[in-house]
Amino acid sequence: GVDFLGIGYNLPEGNPDGGSKGSSMHLDPGFRLSIALFTANNQSSVTTDNRWLKPVEGYALPLSVCSMESKMKRERTEEEYLNNLDVDVEVDRGTGGVGWKYKFKSSVAYNDFRKEVLEKGKERYKMVSYCLVSEVGFNPSATLQPHRFFAAACQALKKDTASAKTENERMQKWFDFF
């Protein structure tokens, strides 16, 4: 998925529960480097609080909204855990594809869940809160250019998939890439 304002996302390694417990910031490990090239040209490209640069190719509006789930979620099976993550990231199942059955399973948080809950026969309860500090989006009149590293990787992938002997091998190369 590339629905994160020009940032790539690795669905098997991604997890909205974040990375390992040892990390002070529970950032989703699925986020990847930018796939689009963004530019900021002057002071008008700074957010109203002067903390962040706004790319010419996008916009950022200040926002202060928090929401907490009204019900606690129980997680005692792999299916319950993965279904809760699907809701958290709004995974589109309609797309299908090779990697969908592996989503989130390579993440550290999934492995922590497996060790703490599945292997020990325990239950986990969670109530999630979200706070948004800005709304960001693409400027529809701007022309996006691919980031040079992403463009180079796509060229390499094109050559790599051309050498695949079977359709399954070709699809696996695409899955490994994204």
Short mmCIF file of C-alpha atoms in Angstrom, two decimals:
data_model
loop_
_atom_site.label_atom_id
_atom_site.label_comp_id
_atom_site.label_asym_id
_atom_site.label_seq_id
_atom_site.Cartn_x
_atom_site.Cartn_y
_atom_site.Cartn_z
CA GLY A 1 0.00 0.00 0.00
CA VAL A 2 1.11 3.52 -0.77
CA ASP A 3 -1.81 5.33 0.83
CA PHE A 4 0.40 7.09 3.38
CA LEU A 5 1.25 10.34 1.54
CA GLY A 6 4.12 9.02 -0.51
CA ILE A 7 5.44 6.56 2.05
CA GLY A 8 5.67 2.89 1.26
CA TYR A 9 4.20 0.29 3.62
CA ASN A 10 5.30 -3.29 4.20
CA LEU A 11 2.12 -5.16 5.17
CA PRO A 12 3.74 -8.40 6.45
CA GLU A 13 6.20 -6.49 8.68
CA GLY A 14 3.83 -3.66 9.52
CA ASN A 15 1.80 -3.62 12.69
CA PRO A 16 -0.23 -0.74 14.14
CA ASP A 17 0.60 -2.10 17.61
CA GLY A 18 4.16 -0.92 16.94
CA GLY A 19 7.54 -2.52 17.21
CA SER A 20 9.13 -4.30 20.13
CA LYS A 21 8.30 -3.52 23.74
CA GLY A 22 11.88 -2.37 24.28
CA SER A 23 11.26 0.64 22.07
CA SER A 24 10.11 3.81 23.82
CA MET A 25 8.20 4.83 20.70
CA HIS A 26 5.78 2.23 19.42
CA LEU A 27 6.13 3.17 15.76
CA ASP A 28 4.59 0.95 13.16
CA PRO A 29 7.54 -0.97 11.64
CA GLY A 30 5.71 -1.27 8.32
CA PHE A 31 6.44 2.29 7.21
CA ARG A 32 9.14 2.53 4.55
CA LEU A 33 11.10 5.25 2.83
CA SER A 34 9.34 7.76 0.63
CA ILE A 35 8.36 6.64 -2.83
CA ALA A 36 7.59 10.15 -4.06
CA LEU A 37 9.97 13.09 -4.20
CA PHE A 38 8.77 16.04 -2.14
CA THR A 39 10.16 19.57 -2.25
CA ALA A 40 9.82 22.61 0.01
CA ASN A 41 10.83 25.89 -1.56
CA ASN A 42 10.48 28.69 1.02
CA GLN A 43 9.02 29.84 4.34
CA SER A 44 5.47 29.48 3.02
CA SER A 45 6.18 25.75 3.07
CA VAL A 46 6.23 25.66 6.88
CA THR A 47 3.32 24.53 9.03
CA THR A 48 1.49 27.18 11.04
CA ASP A 49 3.30 26.13 14.23
CA ASN A 50 6.68 26.45 12.41
CA ARG A 51 7.61 22.88 13.36
CA TRP A 52 7.40 21.04 10.05
CA LEU A 53 8.09 21.67 6.40
CA LYS A 54 5.10 21.25 4.11
CA PRO A 55 5.96 19.87 0.68
CA VAL A 56 4.83 21.83 -2.36
CA GLU A 57 3.26 18.58 -3.57
CA GLY A 58 1.05 18.30 -0.50
CA TYR A 59 -0.78 20.16 2.22
CA ALA A 60 -0.96 20.00 6.00
CA LEU A 61 -3.74 21.41 8.14
CA PRO A 62 -3.57 21.64 11.94
CA LEU A 63 -5.97 19.32 13.66
CA SER A 64 -6.50 18.21 17.23
CA VAL A 65 -8.80 15.23 17.50
CA CYS A 66 -8.66 12.26 19.84
CA SER A 67 -10.83 9.19 19.91
CA MET A 68 -10.95 6.21 22.22
CA GLU A 69 -12.71 2.96 21.46
CA SER A 70 -15.87 2.45 23.48
CA LYS A 71 -15.33 -1.29 23.90
CA MET A 72 -12.38 -3.33 25.00
CA LYS A 73 -11.14 -5.95 22.53
CA ARG A 74 -10.28 -9.45 23.70
CA GLU A 75 -7.44 -11.22 21.93
CA ARG A 76 -6.89 -14.87 22.70
CA THR A 77 -6.51 -16.35 19.20
CA GLU A 78 -4.45 -15.44 16.18
CA GLU A 79 -7.65 -14.75 14.25
CA GLU A 80 -8.91 -12.24 16.85
CA TYR A 81 -5.55 -10.48 16.90
CA LEU A 82 -5.27 -10.23 13.10
CA ASN A 83 -8.91 -9.13 12.73
CA ASN A 84 -8.32 -6.32 15.23
CA LEU A 85 -5.28 -5.19 13.25
CA ASP A 86 -7.31 -5.29 10.02
CA VAL A 87 -9.76 -2.84 11.58
CA ASP A 88 -6.92 -0.62 12.86
CA VAL A 89 -5.33 -0.22 9.41
CA GLU A 90 -8.49 -0.72 7.34
CA VAL A 91 -6.93 -3.41 5.16
CA ASP A 92 -8.72 -3.69 1.83
CA ARG A 93 -9.36 -7.39 1.33
CA GLY A 94 -10.83 -6.82 -2.14
CA THR A 95 -7.39 -6.47 -3.69
CA GLY A 96 -6.29 -10.02 -2.92
CA GLY A 97 -2.75 -10.92 -3.81
CA VAL A 98 0.02 -13.21 -2.68
CA GLY A 99 0.94 -11.37 0.52
CA TRP A 100 -2.45 -10.82 2.12
CA LYS A 101 -2.45 -14.10 4.04
CA TYR A 102 0.92 -13.13 5.59
CA LYS A 103 -0.04 -9.62 6.69
CA PHE A 104 1.42 -8.52 10.03
CA LYS A 105 2.94 -11.95 10.72
CA SER A 106 6.55 -10.83 10.25
CA SER A 107 6.22 -8.02 12.78
CA VAL A 108 7.89 -8.01 16.18
CA ALA A 109 4.55 -7.17 17.84
CA TYR A 110 2.94 -10.26 16.27
CA ASN A 111 5.76 -12.46 17.55
CA ASP A 112 5.39 -10.87 21.02
CA PHE A 113 1.65 -11.67 20.92
CA ARG A 114 2.38 -15.24 19.83
CA LYS A 115 4.87 -15.76 22.69
CA GLU A 116 2.84 -14.02 25.41
CA VAL A 117 -0.68 -15.13 24.51
CA LEU A 118 -0.84 -18.06 22.08
CA GLU A 119 1.99 -20.17 23.45
CA LYS A 120 0.98 -19.61 27.10
CA GLY A 121 -2.78 -19.93 26.56
CA LYS A 122 -3.47 -16.45 27.96
CA GLU A 123 -5.88 -13.68 26.95
CA ARG A 124 -5.11 -10.05 26.25
CA TYR A 125 -7.49 -7.11 26.41
CA LYS A 126 -6.87 -3.78 24.77
CA MET A 127 -8.59 -0.46 24.29
CA VAL A 128 -7.07 1.74 21.60
CA SER A 129 -6.92 5.53 21.52
CA TYR A 130 -5.91 7.65 18.55
CA CYS A 131 -4.96 11.33 18.45
CA LEU A 132 -4.50 13.18 15.18
CA VAL A 133 -2.44 16.37 15.10
CA SER A 134 -2.73 17.23 11.43
CA GLU A 135 -4.48 16.33 8.23
CA VAL A 136 -2.15 15.80 5.30
CA GLY A 137 -2.79 15.10 1.66
CA PHE A 138 -1.58 15.46 -1.89
CA ASN A 139 -1.93 18.74 -3.73
CA PRO A 140 -4.05 17.70 -6.74
CA SER A 141 -2.44 20.29 -9.02
CA ALA A 142 1.14 19.23 -8.23
CA THR A 143 3.06 16.76 -10.37
CA LEU A 144 4.58 13.95 -8.33
CA GLN A 145 7.92 12.49 -9.30
CA PRO A 146 9.18 9.17 -7.97
CA HIS A 147 12.00 9.33 -5.44
CA ARG A 148 15.26 8.36 -7.18
CA PHE A 149 15.84 5.36 -4.90
CA PHE A 150 12.31 4.08 -5.51
CA ALA A 151 12.67 4.63 -9.28
CA ALA A 152 15.98 2.74 -9.30
CA ALA A 153 14.47 -0.10 -7.25
CA CYS A 154 11.54 -0.34 -9.68
CA GLN A 155 13.94 -0.59 -12.62
CA ALA A 156 15.84 -3.36 -10.85
CA LEU A 157 12.56 -5.14 -10.07
CA LYS A 158 11.54 -4.91 -13.72
CA LYS A 159 14.75 -6.70 -14.75
CA ASP A 160 14.46 -9.19 -11.89
CA THR A 161 10.87 -10.19 -12.68
CA ALA A 162 11.69 -10.52 -16.38
CA SER A 163 14.10 -13.32 -15.47
CA ALA A 164 11.43 -15.27 -13.55
CA LYS A 165 10.65 -18.65 -15.09
CA THR A 166 7.10 -19.03 -13.71
CA GLU A 167 4.22 -16.72 -12.82
CA ASN A 168 4.50 -17.78 -9.16
CA GLU A 169 8.19 -16.89 -9.12
CA ARG A 170 7.42 -13.51 -10.70
CA MET A 171 4.68 -12.79 -8.16
CA GLN A 172 6.97 -13.80 -5.30
CA LYS A 173 9.57 -11.28 -6.53
CA TRP A 174 6.88 -8.56 -6.50
CA PHE A 175 5.78 -9.60 -3.02
CA ASP A 176 9.37 -9.55 -1.74
CA PHE A 177 9.86 -6.09 -3.24
CA PHE A 178 6.77 -4.54 -1.69
#
